[in-house]
Amino acid sequence: MTITSGKKKEKIDRLAELAARDDERGVSLWQEAFRRLRRNPAAIVGAVILALFVLVALVGPFLVPYAPDAQLWKGEVRENIGYIPGVRAENWFGVDHIGRDEFSRMVVGARQTLLVGVVATLIGLAVGSLIGGIAGAAAGLGGRWGRALDNVLMRFIDMLLAMPSLLLAISIAALLGAGLTTVMIAVGVVSVPVFARLLRGSMISQANSDYVLAATSLGVKKPKIALTHVVPNSLAPVIVQATLTLATAIIEAAALSFLGLGNNDASIPEWGVMLADAQRYLDAAPRLAILPALAIIITALGFTLLGEAMREALDPKLRK
Amino acid sequence: MFRFIVRRLLQLIPTLFGLSLLLFIWLRRLPGGPETAILGERGTPEMRAAIRRNLGLDEPILVQYARFVRRLIRLDLGTSTSTKRAVTTEFIERFPGTVELTIMAMIIAIGIGIPLGYLAARRRGRLLDHLSVGGSLIGICIPVFFLAYVLKAIFSENLGWFPSSGRQDPTLGATRITNFFVLDGLMTREWDAAADAIWHLVLPGLALASIPLAIIVRITRASVLEVLNEDFVRTAEAKGLTERTVRNRHVLRNSMLPVVTSIGLLTGGLLSGAVLTETVFAFSGIGAFVAESISQRDYPVLMGFIMIIAVVYVLVNLLVDLSYSLIDPRVRVR
């Protein structure tokens, strides 16, 4: 009896030792995801595009040859005969419809575009995660009040979803009046329901996992479990969604600009507004539309590629 | 089934109630308030005061809200400030155009999307797969209005294959019955009018189809790939069924469920008015009118259209849920 129990003890000790060592060598979900991300060519392409975009947005405005709002070649533009100076030595991307250097505007515009995308996404992420997190925690904590709170919050989210996103953005923009802040808020609010539903769903599925049971049986208070265990483990899909939302935010901002609800401050160039303005000069200078359009497409592509690759890397179904 | 429908319809009530509340607040918070929405920027202070009295804006807020809801239920959405006609009339006149455009776009998106997604999954990792996945990524990332302008510039202005704007050539003098121009043409046997209306739908339909097409390709591909790995497909192959039977009866059918769901949701989205596409092609549907009412500050139209569109959108989503249970016996509701 004592011998067997001693053996058993030994065995358990060895197992514990192995487990401890295993833990040392083991990699977290994020590390593993990152490792898989590095091997994915789509992720690399996306990351390179984004690195270039952020670099241009941060550093570019200090290096541009001309002020983006200086109408230095105004005299050369002949709108009545449809002449706008094109690509040449002093204007790498030509001149725009009122005689400003297009290259400088594109570079400075990168910063505005990044700003709109990031702020809009942050608004959606913050508000959506707050609503979704509270709803998820309330649902997980249970009780009549918890379920009621979850229900009320989710019905509100359903209401936002009942309106097609562009119309929702339009009605918000109509309320606030055209401008850069308006675009950020409108585009941000539109993405709130997605973030809220994602975080709530993710939290509810995490609530049934073993580590929650373990923490509960150790006597950790439920609100603390929700905040320190469930929320961090539920964030992965939200972060992926934020990357993808950055792409749609830039495209939606361009759409609002096209409808005349965008940035009305002409001295600050922004790709969406530039694209919208250029529609009137398609015959005279198609490049004025094509350049910002390409810039928007490539940037959105970068965010989408990286987001999709992240989603794949974090998907537990694909992990082996 | 019947009880399920009734229950879902009852669930709509809180959503609609909330929407009406949001719109009520929205209308009151607009710059200048409702009197500006009705008068425009021009009204004198006396006119404003008269309007405020007329609208009962000096009454308690709850009374005002009750009146607002009563008007909504009677489908009285006010008068357009730019055309001076009832908002509901404007909507009924323009909705058929948007429906036709939506059908055209979905025919293009489904007709190309499902076969392409299916083939991409079958030839996974080959050139076609990479092309369709890459193409669908780009399709999602192109601003729709830019694509619309490019299509218009190439196929209409340069090549002259398709008309650049409108729903039908007005010189044809086609008879109007339902305002569905294609349907009218078929009903009156004015074949050239119907063909012309379809011809006008091609380019805007293509532009509008870009995003649904990209999404359908991706969902079909992912779903087929998942089904191909299922045990029942291996069983079907193992018991000696021909490849064709396995493909049609087992793989395709089982992989269509998520595709049908997304098609339903996408259709709901398109019906809500292709604001951007319709504007570029001067296509008189609800989307173009919404864009116009933004620049005209025609708030009654904007509010009324958003309300109707939200109802349509919610109803379409309900239909999607119902069709879901028709296709898949496993989720059939009792």
XYZ file of C-alpha atoms in Angstrom:
654
model
C 0.000 0.000 0.000
C 2.672 2.441 1.028
C 4.800 1.328 -1.866
C 2.064 1.941 -4.382
C 1.197 5.277 -2.886
C 4.863 6.202 -2.935
C 5.058 5.188 -6.569
C 1.951 7.108 -7.272
C 3.437 10.175 -5.600
C 6.560 9.802 -7.661
C 4.532 9.518 -10.792
C 2.527 12.627 -9.954
C 5.700 14.523 -9.151
C 7.191 13.519 -12.463
C 4.038 14.521 -14.272
C 4.024 17.870 -12.519
C 7.643 18.347 -13.459
C 6.882 17.498 -17.068
C 3.925 19.811 -17.049
C 6.033 22.621 -15.648
C 8.685 22.078 -18.280
C 6.074 21.830 -20.950
C 4.696 25.120 -19.769
C 8.094 26.690 -20.175
C 8.434 25.532 -23.738
C 4.796 26.156 -24.513
C 3.802 29.199 -26.485
C 0.828 31.397 -25.864
C -1.986 31.733 -28.339
C -0.635 35.096 -29.466
C 2.926 33.878 -29.965
C 1.729 30.955 -31.996
C -0.560 33.148 -34.026
C 2.302 35.524 -34.714
C 4.507 32.650 -35.817
C 1.852 31.515 -38.258
C 1.328 35.071 -39.427
C 4.989 35.401 -40.368
C 4.743 32.393 -42.648
C 1.694 33.752 -44.492
C 2.690 35.724 -47.625
C -0.635 37.606 -47.626
C 0.090 38.861 -44.118
C 3.568 39.997 -45.163
C 2.206 41.907 -48.155
C -0.467 43.520 -45.997
C 2.021 44.453 -43.295
C 4.449 45.977 -45.811
C 1.666 48.058 -47.402
C 0.570 49.277 -43.987
C 4.112 50.037 -42.841
C 4.650 52.163 -45.957
C 1.288 53.891 -45.495
C 1.969 54.732 -41.856
C 5.496 55.888 -42.702
C 4.226 58.223 -45.424
C 1.464 59.478 -43.130
C 3.846 60.221 -40.264
C 6.975 61.473 -42.027
C 5.721 62.489 -45.476
C 4.115 65.809 -44.579
C 7.504 67.132 -43.407
C 9.208 66.231 -46.676
C 6.751 67.374 -49.329
C 8.127 69.820 -51.902
C 5.184 72.274 -51.750
C 2.469 73.278 -49.320
C -0.581 71.149 -50.118
C -2.932 74.125 -50.245
C -0.740 76.572 -52.186
C -2.244 77.312 -55.601
C 1.168 77.825 -57.195
C 0.165 76.895 -60.744
C -3.247 78.487 -60.751
C -2.433 80.527 -63.842
C -1.648 77.443 -65.907
C -4.967 75.674 -65.330
C -7.376 76.367 -68.183
C -10.612 74.804 -67.067
C -12.612 76.118 -69.988
C -10.522 74.179 -72.495
C -10.000 71.326 -70.058
C -6.269 71.842 -69.614
C -4.686 70.879 -66.301
C -0.869 70.460 -66.229
C 0.044 66.786 -66.002
C 3.054 64.850 -64.752
C 6.344 66.764 -65.149
C 9.656 67.366 -63.381
C 8.412 69.875 -60.820
C 5.037 68.176 -60.248
C 5.552 64.418 -59.952
C 1.826 63.689 -59.993
C 0.861 66.806 -61.936
C -1.312 69.678 -60.737
C -4.886 69.551 -59.488
C -7.903 71.490 -60.759
C -7.046 74.699 -58.940
C -3.295 74.616 -59.426
C -2.021 72.778 -56.342
C 0.755 70.179 -56.415
C -0.950 66.789 -56.517
C 2.032 64.865 -55.109
C 2.178 67.020 -51.976
C -1.556 66.664 -51.563
C -1.427 62.890 -51.874
C 1.323 62.628 -49.253
C -0.319 64.990 -46.766
C -3.652 63.315 -47.541
C -2.244 60.003 -46.313
C -2.045 61.449 -42.805
C -5.669 62.677 -42.864
C -6.873 59.375 -44.272
C -5.036 57.433 -41.596
C -6.415 59.771 -38.959
C -10.015 59.340 -40.152
C -9.655 55.562 -40.325
C -7.990 55.179 -36.955
C -10.236 57.571 -35.029
C -13.414 56.138 -36.581
C -12.308 52.600 -35.776
C -11.344 53.584 -32.236
C -14.786 55.127 -31.695
C -16.466 51.961 -32.929
C -14.088 49.761 -30.958
C -14.435 51.691 -27.708
C -18.219 52.144 -27.722
C -18.912 48.727 -29.216
C -16.615 46.909 -26.796
C -18.102 48.786 -23.874
C -21.670 47.831 -24.813
C -20.720 44.298 -25.834
C -18.532 43.821 -22.777
C -21.239 44.951 -20.370
C -23.840 42.815 -22.155
C -21.527 39.809 -22.202
C -20.629 40.217 -18.536
C -24.280 40.723 -17.591
C -25.295 37.622 -19.527
C -22.479 35.635 -17.951
C -23.192 36.803 -14.409
C -26.777 35.769 -15.004
C -29.631 36.531 -12.666
C -32.774 38.325 -13.702
C -31.145 41.744 -13.814
C -28.131 40.521 -15.711
C -30.252 38.949 -18.417
C -32.493 42.008 -18.566
C -29.530 44.341 -18.995
C -28.071 42.087 -21.696
C -31.448 42.066 -23.437
C -31.873 45.827 -23.411
C -28.357 46.477 -24.696
C -28.670 43.910 -27.459
C -32.061 45.229 -28.613
C -30.411 48.629 -28.938
C -27.665 47.071 -31.052
C -30.297 45.288 -33.178
C -31.892 48.652 -33.800
C -28.646 50.058 -35.124
C -28.345 46.975 -37.325
C -31.882 47.487 -38.639
C -30.640 50.494 -40.532
C -28.399 49.885 -43.549
C -24.947 51.153 -42.614
C -24.525 53.844 -45.254
C -27.959 55.293 -44.414
C -27.113 55.283 -40.724
C -23.891 57.137 -41.480
C -25.799 59.582 -43.692
C -28.386 60.337 -41.043
C -25.700 60.934 -38.426
C -23.780 63.158 -40.813
C -26.951 65.105 -41.660
C -27.449 65.683 -37.959
C -23.916 66.873 -37.253
C -23.271 68.805 -40.460
C -20.489 68.102 -42.949
C -16.930 67.908 -41.650
C -14.016 65.709 -40.728
C -15.249 65.045 -37.175
C -18.663 64.140 -38.537
C -17.174 61.536 -40.861
C -15.176 59.988 -38.032
C -18.206 59.804 -35.731
C -20.601 58.565 -38.421
C -18.257 55.853 -39.660
C -17.376 54.926 -36.087
C -20.989 54.591 -34.927
C -21.779 52.366 -37.912
C -19.169 49.857 -36.735
C -20.401 49.835 -33.116
C -22.887 46.932 -33.511
C -20.275 44.662 -35.077
C -17.829 45.143 -32.217
C -20.546 44.846 -29.579
C -21.923 41.588 -30.964
C -18.474 40.104 -31.476
C -17.229 40.797 -27.962
C -20.479 39.644 -26.360
C -20.575 36.432 -28.385
C -16.948 35.732 -27.701
C -17.382 36.356 -23.965
C -20.411 34.097 -23.728
C -18.586 31.257 -25.433
C -15.585 31.792 -23.137
C -17.814 31.757 -20.059
C -18.326 28.013 -20.426
C -14.625 27.176 -20.569
C -12.715 25.200 -17.967
C -10.573 28.056 -16.715
C -13.691 29.983 -15.703
C -14.894 26.940 -13.816
C -11.455 26.644 -12.195
C -11.437 30.289 -11.158
C -14.986 29.999 -9.820
C -14.114 26.941 -7.761
C -11.076 28.750 -6.352
C -13.490 31.354 -5.084
C -12.615 34.239 -7.378
C -15.446 36.750 -7.474
C -17.557 36.654 -10.619
C -17.014 40.285 -11.683
C -13.282 39.752 -11.320
C -13.425 36.618 -13.447
C -15.295 38.538 -16.117
C -12.809 41.391 -16.123
C -9.467 39.626 -15.700
C -10.122 36.220 -17.238
C -12.941 36.341 -19.754
C -12.401 39.741 -21.366
C -8.683 39.299 -22.220
C -9.400 35.869 -23.669
C -12.282 37.210 -25.773
C -10.384 40.045 -27.394
C -8.826 38.194 -30.334
C -11.812 38.396 -32.736
C -12.330 42.036 -31.738
C -8.772 42.968 -32.648
C -9.062 41.167 -35.977
C -12.302 43.010 -36.647
C -10.636 46.330 -35.830
C -8.044 45.692 -38.537
C -10.760 44.887 -41.067
C -12.822 47.882 -39.954
C -9.908 50.206 -40.697
C -10.286 49.201 -44.359
C -14.043 49.754 -44.507
C -13.738 52.977 -42.518
C -11.479 54.499 -45.170
C -13.843 53.392 -47.961
C -16.947 54.597 -46.124
C -15.301 57.937 -45.392
C -14.685 58.295 -49.123
C -18.351 57.524 -49.800
C -19.495 60.204 -47.347
C -17.119 62.692 -48.975
C -18.593 61.784 -52.348
C -22.050 62.637 -51.005
C -20.781 66.020 -49.854
C -20.819 65.151 -46.155
C -17.067 64.891 -45.758
C -14.276 67.220 -44.836
C -15.239 70.751 -45.860
C -11.918 72.335 -44.944
C -10.283 72.718 -48.348
C -6.819 73.379 -46.898
C -6.562 69.845 -45.482
C -6.303 67.288 -48.283
C -7.883 63.892 -47.695
C -8.042 61.073 -50.257
C -11.812 60.626 -50.065
C -12.467 64.314 -50.673
C -9.823 64.440 -53.424
C -11.484 61.503 -55.161
C -14.924 63.068 -54.772
C -13.713 66.448 -56.085
C -11.995 64.843 -59.062
C -15.236 63.381 -60.462
C -15.905 66.679 -62.190
C -12.555 66.641 -63.984
C -12.599 63.054 -65.228
C -12.224 64.080 -68.855
C -9.568 66.742 -68.366
C -7.414 64.905 -65.816
C -8.478 61.335 -64.987
C -5.281 60.980 -62.942
C -6.796 63.268 -60.270
C -9.391 60.548 -59.597
C -7.225 57.503 -60.275
C -4.409 58.436 -57.877
C -6.487 58.840 -54.698
C -8.673 55.892 -55.743
C -5.607 53.657 -56.114
C -4.244 54.908 -52.816
C -7.526 54.091 -51.072
C -7.793 50.664 -52.712
C -4.196 49.695 -51.879
C -4.461 50.864 -48.281
C -7.803 49.124 -47.764
C -6.285 46.015 -49.334
C -3.375 46.172 -46.892
C -5.674 46.298 -43.864
C -7.917 43.564 -45.285
C -5.010 41.226 -46.100
C -3.513 41.628 -42.649
C -6.893 41.307 -40.927
C -7.818 38.149 -42.822
C -4.415 36.626 -42.150
C -4.781 37.445 -38.451
C -8.190 35.841 -38.386
C -6.758 32.697 -39.950
C -3.808 32.674 -37.582
C -5.999 33.014 -34.501
C -8.666 30.547 -35.625
C -8.548 27.628 -33.218
C -9.972 25.365 -35.912
C -6.848 25.844 -38.020
C -4.373 25.505 -35.167
C -2.494 22.242 -35.180
C -44.152 27.696 -38.751
C -47.075 30.102 -38.526
C -46.434 30.719 -34.850
C -42.789 31.361 -35.611
C -43.701 34.016 -38.164
C -46.094 35.676 -35.748
C -43.497 35.636 -33.008
C -40.881 37.181 -35.283
C -43.326 39.843 -36.420
C -44.098 40.679 -32.796
C -40.386 40.984 -32.128
C -40.272 43.708 -34.764
C -42.418 45.995 -32.638
C -39.750 47.037 -30.101
C -37.254 47.550 -32.924
C -39.658 49.774 -34.817
C -40.606 51.599 -31.638
C -36.943 52.296 -30.928
C -36.364 53.399 -34.487
C -39.259 55.838 -34.346
C -37.885 57.219 -31.093
C -34.434 57.649 -32.631
C -35.894 59.379 -35.671
C -38.049 61.617 -33.502
C -35.011 62.748 -31.529
C -33.045 63.008 -34.751
C -35.624 65.300 -36.361
C -35.778 67.542 -33.302
C -32.014 67.786 -33.013
C -31.429 68.734 -36.648
C -29.709 72.065 -37.114
C -32.500 74.615 -36.961
C -35.118 72.086 -35.867
C -38.171 70.861 -37.776
C -39.245 74.338 -38.826
C -36.029 74.708 -40.797
C -36.595 71.242 -42.206
C -39.949 72.408 -43.543
C -39.202 76.009 -44.451
C -35.627 75.570 -45.541
C -33.201 78.359 -44.756
C -35.507 81.081 -45.985
C -38.297 81.414 -43.404
C -38.865 84.613 -41.428
C -39.143 84.444 -37.614
C -42.943 84.904 -37.830
C -43.248 82.013 -40.275
C -41.115 79.890 -37.978
C -43.313 80.668 -34.997
C -46.436 79.863 -37.021
C -44.988 76.560 -38.100
C -43.987 75.723 -34.563
C -47.582 76.386 -33.443
C -48.988 74.430 -36.373
C -46.786 71.447 -35.669
C -47.626 71.631 -31.997
C -44.002 72.118 -31.037
C -45.113 74.180 -28.019
C -46.922 71.173 -26.545
C -45.463 68.648 -24.076
C -42.877 66.348 -25.579
C -44.873 63.153 -24.987
C -47.889 64.545 -26.819
C -45.622 65.464 -29.695
C -44.142 61.990 -29.811
C -47.602 60.377 -29.740
C -48.672 62.516 -32.656
C -45.473 61.656 -34.515
C -46.103 57.924 -34.055
C -49.751 58.259 -35.111
C -48.636 59.872 -38.339
C -46.043 57.162 -38.908
C -48.671 54.441 -38.492
C -50.938 56.187 -40.984
C -47.920 56.259 -43.330
C -48.141 60.029 -43.370
C -44.487 60.942 -43.576
C -44.923 64.572 -44.460
C -44.155 66.494 -47.617
C -40.893 66.826 -49.461
C -39.565 70.353 -49.155
C -37.968 70.220 -52.602
C -40.737 68.636 -54.711
C -43.726 69.607 -52.498
C -45.165 66.104 -52.859
C -45.950 63.501 -50.202
C -42.895 61.548 -49.120
C -44.782 58.252 -49.509
C -45.700 59.124 -53.114
C -42.087 59.869 -53.898
C -41.066 56.568 -52.374
C -43.668 54.471 -54.215
C -42.689 56.081 -57.495
C -38.981 55.397 -57.061
C -38.914 52.046 -55.300
C -39.578 49.941 -58.449
C -36.404 51.309 -60.050
C -34.343 50.271 -57.061
C -35.990 46.839 -57.013
C -35.128 46.307 -60.682
C -31.562 47.422 -60.105
C -31.232 45.148 -57.076
C -32.525 42.145 -59.040
C -30.087 42.886 -61.855
C -27.150 43.212 -59.464
C -28.055 40.020 -57.628
C -28.449 38.075 -60.903
C -24.937 39.166 -61.854
C -23.509 38.500 -58.388
C -25.127 35.066 -57.979
C -24.654 34.003 -61.607
C -20.924 34.661 -61.479
C -20.279 34.306 -57.762
C -21.527 30.794 -57.011
C -19.890 29.025 -59.997
C -16.663 30.958 -59.458
C -16.547 30.235 -55.739
C -17.337 26.573 -56.394
C -14.637 26.205 -59.050
C -12.112 28.033 -56.868
C -12.762 25.539 -54.070
C -12.465 22.552 -56.424
C -9.187 23.873 -57.823
C -7.819 25.006 -54.497
C -4.338 26.507 -54.678
C -4.361 26.738 -58.468
C -4.365 29.853 -60.591
C -8.165 30.198 -60.764
C -8.414 29.983 -57.000
C -5.792 32.677 -56.458
C -7.380 34.898 -59.103
C -10.874 34.655 -57.659
C -9.750 35.142 -54.060
C -7.541 38.079 -55.060
C -10.254 39.524 -57.267
C -12.826 39.339 -54.514
C -10.467 41.110 -52.110
C -10.021 43.924 -54.595
C -13.786 43.986 -55.229
C -14.371 44.685 -51.550
C -11.728 47.402 -51.441
C -12.815 49.482 -54.462
C -15.021 52.437 -53.538
C -18.300 51.671 -55.346
C -18.757 55.140 -56.761
C -15.274 55.056 -58.278
C -15.990 51.699 -59.940
C -19.259 53.138 -61.256
C -17.424 56.083 -62.814
C -14.799 53.796 -64.367
C -17.458 51.510 -65.885
C -19.335 54.537 -67.159
C -16.216 56.086 -68.679
C -15.124 52.885 -70.432
C -18.306 51.144 -71.565
C -20.555 54.103 -72.043
C -18.542 57.193 -72.920
C -15.657 55.561 -74.793
C -17.079 52.381 -76.288
C -20.685 53.518 -76.374
C -22.030 50.025 -75.663
C -24.376 51.021 -72.864
C -26.350 54.154 -71.975
C -24.691 56.338 -69.347
C -27.714 57.422 -67.316
C -31.396 57.043 -66.596
C -33.712 54.039 -66.549
C -35.053 54.109 -70.095
C -34.809 56.100 -73.292
C -37.659 58.656 -72.909
C -38.072 58.968 -76.705
C -39.479 55.437 -76.786
C -42.616 56.749 -75.103
C -43.137 53.499 -73.240
C -46.427 52.878 -71.448
C -46.241 53.055 -67.641
C -48.336 50.688 -65.568
C -46.414 49.552 -62.524
C -43.295 51.732 -62.775
C -41.296 48.518 -63.075
C -40.073 49.460 -66.550
C -39.026 45.957 -67.578
C -42.286 44.450 -66.353
C -44.310 47.208 -68.040
C -42.562 46.514 -71.332
C -43.318 42.804 -71.088
C -46.939 43.357 -70.075
C -47.669 45.773 -72.909
C -45.595 43.712 -75.360
C -43.421 46.726 -76.038
C -40.397 44.481 -76.368
C -38.023 47.263 -77.370
C -38.991 49.246 -74.254
C -38.308 46.251 -72.017
C -34.979 45.554 -73.732
C -33.995 49.200 -73.425
C -34.817 49.196 -69.704
C -32.681 46.067 -69.215
C -29.903 47.702 -71.245
C -29.974 50.665 -68.856
C -29.596 48.288 -65.907
C -26.395 46.576 -67.029
C -23.716 49.085 -66.002
C -25.251 50.210 -62.700
C -26.027 46.550 -62.015
C -22.374 45.642 -62.550
C -21.135 48.424 -60.283
C -23.642 47.525 -57.594
C -22.825 43.812 -57.902
C -19.136 44.282 -57.074
C -19.379 43.885 -53.310
C -22.072 41.151 -53.209
C -20.152 39.271 -55.903
C -16.940 39.392 -53.892
C -18.716 38.230 -50.749
C -20.616 35.420 -52.509
C -17.413 34.101 -54.115
C -15.653 33.990 -50.770
C -18.506 32.432 -48.829
C -19.210 29.826 -51.520
C -15.542 28.888 -51.684
C -15.156 28.596 -47.920
C -18.377 26.643 -47.554
C -17.594 24.191 -50.377
C -14.108 23.611 -48.931
C -15.633 22.801 -45.577
C -18.213 20.419 -47.028
C -15.599 18.662 -49.186
C -13.900 17.596 -45.969
C -17.064 16.152 -44.444
C -17.359 12.467 -43.729
C -20.524 12.075 -45.750
C -18.738 13.188 -48.903
C -16.102 10.519 -48.372
C -18.868 7.991 -47.704
C -20.631 8.989 -50.895
C -17.426 8.599 -52.859
C -16.603 5.330 -51.149
C -19.917 3.765 -51.995
C -19.162 4.357 -55.640
C -21.415 7.245 -56.579
C -20.291 9.064 -59.697
C -18.345 12.232 -59.164
C -21.185 14.189 -60.677
C -23.754 12.859 -58.237
C -21.507 13.560 -55.294
C -20.871 17.054 -56.546
C -24.474 18.015 -57.233
C -26.361 16.059 -54.616
C -23.970 16.154 -51.705
C -21.407 18.923 -51.961
C -23.254 21.709 -53.715
C -26.513 21.305 -51.853
C -24.958 21.148 -48.418
C -22.656 24.067 -49.026
C -25.430 26.404 -50.140
C -26.858 27.188 -46.709
C -24.454 29.967 -45.665
C -24.513 31.255 -49.235
C -28.301 31.601 -49.264
C -28.207 33.390 -45.930
C -25.670 35.896 -47.152
C -27.560 36.377 -50.428
C -30.649 37.286 -48.445
C -28.812 39.755 -46.251
C -27.026 41.299 -49.231
C -30.314 41.715 -51.093
C -31.757 43.507 -48.098
C -28.760 45.817 -48.126
C -29.067 46.555 -51.846
C -32.814 47.193 -51.636
C -32.056 49.892 -49.136
C -30.977 52.000 -52.033
C -27.757 52.074 -53.912
C -27.133 55.677 -52.955
C -23.737 55.860 -54.646
C -24.383 53.827 -57.803
C -27.743 55.426 -58.538
C -26.228 58.877 -58.145
C -23.408 58.210 -60.607
C -25.787 56.808 -63.234
C -28.554 59.372 -62.547
C -30.811 56.359 -62.048
C -34.076 57.480 -60.516
C -34.406 55.070 -57.614
C -34.658 55.711 -53.900
C -30.862 55.890 -53.483
C -30.354 58.768 -55.888
C -33.247 60.603 -54.251
C -31.691 60.155 -50.814
C -28.426 61.635 -52.109
C -30.344 64.511 -53.661
C -32.283 65.161 -50.470
C -28.997 65.403 -48.575
C -27.740 68.214 -50.763
C -31.202 69.854 -50.787
C -31.476 69.486 -46.982
C -34.831 67.824 -47.621
C -35.129 66.349 -44.136
C -38.722 64.999 -44.341
C -37.647 62.886 -47.316
C -34.465 61.750 -45.607
C -36.299 60.767 -42.432
C -39.251 59.143 -44.194
C -37.074 57.151 -46.553
C -34.823 55.940 -43.753
C -37.881 54.787 -41.792
C -39.419 52.899 -44.742
C -36.064 51.441 -45.764
C -35.417 50.204 -42.235
C -38.797 48.446 -42.232
C -38.115 46.873 -45.638
C -34.660 45.820 -44.476
C -36.002 44.195 -41.313
C -38.741 42.390 -43.264
C -36.234 41.056 -45.798
C -34.085 39.759 -42.953
C -37.162 38.023 -41.553
C -37.731 36.352 -44.934
C -34.111 35.219 -44.920
C -34.580 33.572 -41.533
C -37.704 31.827 -42.785
C -36.050 30.579 -45.968
C -33.207 29.275 -43.845
C -35.546 26.846 -42.151
C -37.023 25.809 -45.495
C -33.637 24.838 -46.949
C -32.149 23.119 -43.962
C -34.430 20.647 -42.197
C -32.070 20.677 -39.231
C -32.950 24.233 -38.277
C -36.631 23.879 -39.172
C -38.704 25.429 -36.463
C -41.451 23.506 -34.800
